[in-house]
Amino acid sequence: EAGVVQSPRYKIIEKKQPVAFWCNPISGHNTLYWYLQNLGQGPELLIRYENEEAVDDSQLPKDRFSAERLKGVDSTLKIQPAELGDSAVYLCASSLNKGSEQFFGPGTRLTVL
Amino acid sequence: GENVEQHPSTLSVQEGDSAVIKCTYSDSASNYFPWYKQELGKRPQLIIDIRSNVGEKKDQRIAVTLNKTAKHFSLHITETQPEDSAVYFCAASSPSGGSYIPTFGRGTSLIVHP
């Protein structure tokens, strides 16, 4: 069984540029999560999807961050415009449903110059 | 919301020794407590989890204990090996509002010296 897939693995951009991350969850997993992980800290939830519905997005900075999961499978997280403080690892995770074990993707390491 | 404190931030042991990592949580409604291992540059991977209806769970060299009254849970690794070196994260998940969103601790960097 393939795990959670994320791309790109690394991204370097200049501040004020847009950037997008893509996630393909494990097949059949209804719940998808986007996390932000700063160096030396645990993952912090940005947004959770139940199928195609976004729930628990209170930590998502909506002035610059957006996310979508149009068909309830793949998801995209976008930042526009990026700021220096957005440099971090963006992790995607999926689970069969809420409350069950989460499986993480390898993450996208974003560097904003 | 939930608040999870994790200690120590760094733990250095000799191969063969035991390692204990402790976490406390604030939301008494939390009922699911997973532990993740994250090797450098890799994804977090679940190593063991416990639900609030159980006080202890063991899987080979790894065990987790939960004290609901005191709101703390611990990870125990026995007979540590160099390949156990990694960052370990605890998390607490509360069903409040139907969310089941885990709140993670800040992590413990475990170093096992050969």
PDB file of C-alpha atoms in Angstrom, chain A residues 3-5 9-10 33 35 37 40-45 48 50 56 91 98-107 109, chain B residues 32 36 38 40-47 49 51 87 89 93 95-107:
ATOM      1  CA  GLY A   3       1.785   5.901   1.756  1.00  0.00           C
ATOM      2  CA  VAL A   4       0.897   9.579   1.758  1.00  0.00           C
ATOM      3  CA  VAL A   5       2.625  11.316  -1.122  1.00  0.00           C
ATOM      4  CA  ARG A   9       9.888  17.739  -1.254  1.00  0.00           C
ATOM      5  CA  TYR A  10      11.805  21.007  -1.194  1.00  0.00           C
ATOM      6  CA  TYR A  33      -4.721  17.069   7.526  1.00  0.00           C
ATOM      7  CA  TYR A  35       0.294  20.590   9.460  1.00  0.00           C
ATOM      8  CA  GLN A  37       6.218  21.986  11.622  1.00  0.00           C
ATOM      9  CA  GLY A  40      12.457  21.743  16.973  1.00  0.00           C
ATOM     10  CA  GLN A  41       8.712  21.725  17.455  1.00  0.00           C
ATOM     11  CA  GLY A  42       5.806  19.375  17.004  1.00  0.00           C
ATOM     12  CA  PRO A  43       3.353  19.575  14.100  1.00  0.00           C
ATOM     13  CA  GLU A  44       0.661  22.244  14.368  1.00  0.00           C
ATOM     14  CA  LEU A  45      -2.627  21.731  12.576  1.00  0.00           C
ATOM     15  CA  ARG A  48      -8.499  19.241   8.401  1.00  0.00           C
ATOM     16  CA  GLU A  50     -13.513  15.379   6.015  1.00  0.00           C
ATOM     17  CA  ASP A  56     -11.046  22.809  11.849  1.00  0.00           C
ATOM     18  CA  LEU A  91       3.241  17.984   6.492  1.00  0.00           C
ATOM     19  CA  LYS A  98     -11.328  11.313  12.347  1.00  0.00           C
ATOM     20  CA  GLY A  99     -10.017   9.795  15.535  1.00  0.00           C
ATOM     21  CA  SER A 100      -8.130   6.964  13.837  1.00  0.00           C
ATOM     22  CA  GLU A 101      -4.392   6.589  13.283  1.00  0.00           C
ATOM     23  CA  GLN A 102      -2.818   9.299  11.161  1.00  0.00           C
ATOM     24  CA  PHE A 103      -0.244   8.523   8.509  1.00  0.00           C
ATOM     25  CA  PHE A 104       2.122  11.323   7.584  1.00  0.00           C
ATOM     26  CA  GLY A 105       3.664  12.216   4.278  1.00  0.00           C
ATOM     27  CA  PRO A 106       7.379  13.083   3.951  1.00  0.00           C
ATOM     28  CA  GLY A 107       6.638  16.802   4.059  1.00  0.00           C
ATOM     29  CA  ARG A 109      10.458  21.869   3.280  1.00  0.00           C
TER      30      ARG A 109
ATOM     31  CA  TYR B  32      -6.461   9.124  22.472  1.00  0.00           C
ATOM     32  CA  TYR B  36       5.389   9.382  17.029  1.00  0.00           C
ATOM     33  CA  GLN B  38      10.617  11.210  13.673  1.00  0.00           C
ATOM     34  CA  LEU B  40      16.048  13.432  10.928  1.00  0.00           C
ATOM     35  CA  GLY B  41      14.513  14.657   7.689  1.00  0.00           C
ATOM     36  CA  LYS B  42      11.821  11.972   7.697  1.00  0.00           C
ATOM     37  CA  ARG B  43       8.109  11.816   8.381  1.00  0.00           C
ATOM     38  CA  PRO B  44       6.649  11.231  11.850  1.00  0.00           C
ATOM     39  CA  GLN B  45       5.665   7.580  12.268  1.00  0.00           C
ATOM     40  CA  LEU B  46       3.312   6.183  14.861  1.00  0.00           C
ATOM     41  CA  ILE B  47       5.112   3.799  17.194  1.00  0.00           C
ATOM     42  CA  ASP B  49      -0.816   4.637  20.995  1.00  0.00           C
ATOM     43  CA  ARG B  51      -6.795   5.064  24.521  1.00  0.00           C
ATOM     44  CA  VAL B  87      12.810  12.884  18.002  1.00  0.00           C
ATOM     45  CA  PHE B  89       6.473  13.410  19.920  1.00  0.00           C
ATOM     46  CA  SER B  93      -6.552  13.993  21.000  1.00  0.00           C
ATOM     47  CA  PRO B  95     -13.250  14.401  20.840  1.00  0.00           C
ATOM     48  CA  SER B  96     -14.543  17.786  21.960  1.00  0.00           C
ATOM     49  CA  GLY B  97     -16.782  19.197  19.284  1.00  0.00           C
ATOM     50  CA  GLY B  98     -16.228  16.063  17.256  1.00  0.00           C
ATOM     51  CA  SER B  99     -12.778  17.196  16.176  1.00  0.00           C
ATOM     52  CA  TYR B 100     -10.348  14.525  17.424  1.00  0.00           C
ATOM     53  CA  ILE B 101      -7.502  16.834  16.499  1.00  0.00           C
ATOM     54  CA  PRO B 102      -4.236  15.782  18.143  1.00  0.00           C
ATOM     55  CA  THR B 103      -2.227  18.429  19.929  1.00  0.00           C
ATOM     56  CA  PHE B 104       1.461  17.607  19.823  1.00  0.00           C
ATOM     57  CA  GLY B 105       4.159  18.131  22.401  1.00  0.00           C
ATOM     58  CA  ARG B 106       7.335  19.953  21.439  1.00  0.00           C
ATOM     59  CA  GLY B 107       9.291  16.744  21.072  1.00  0.00           C
TER      60      GLY B 107
END
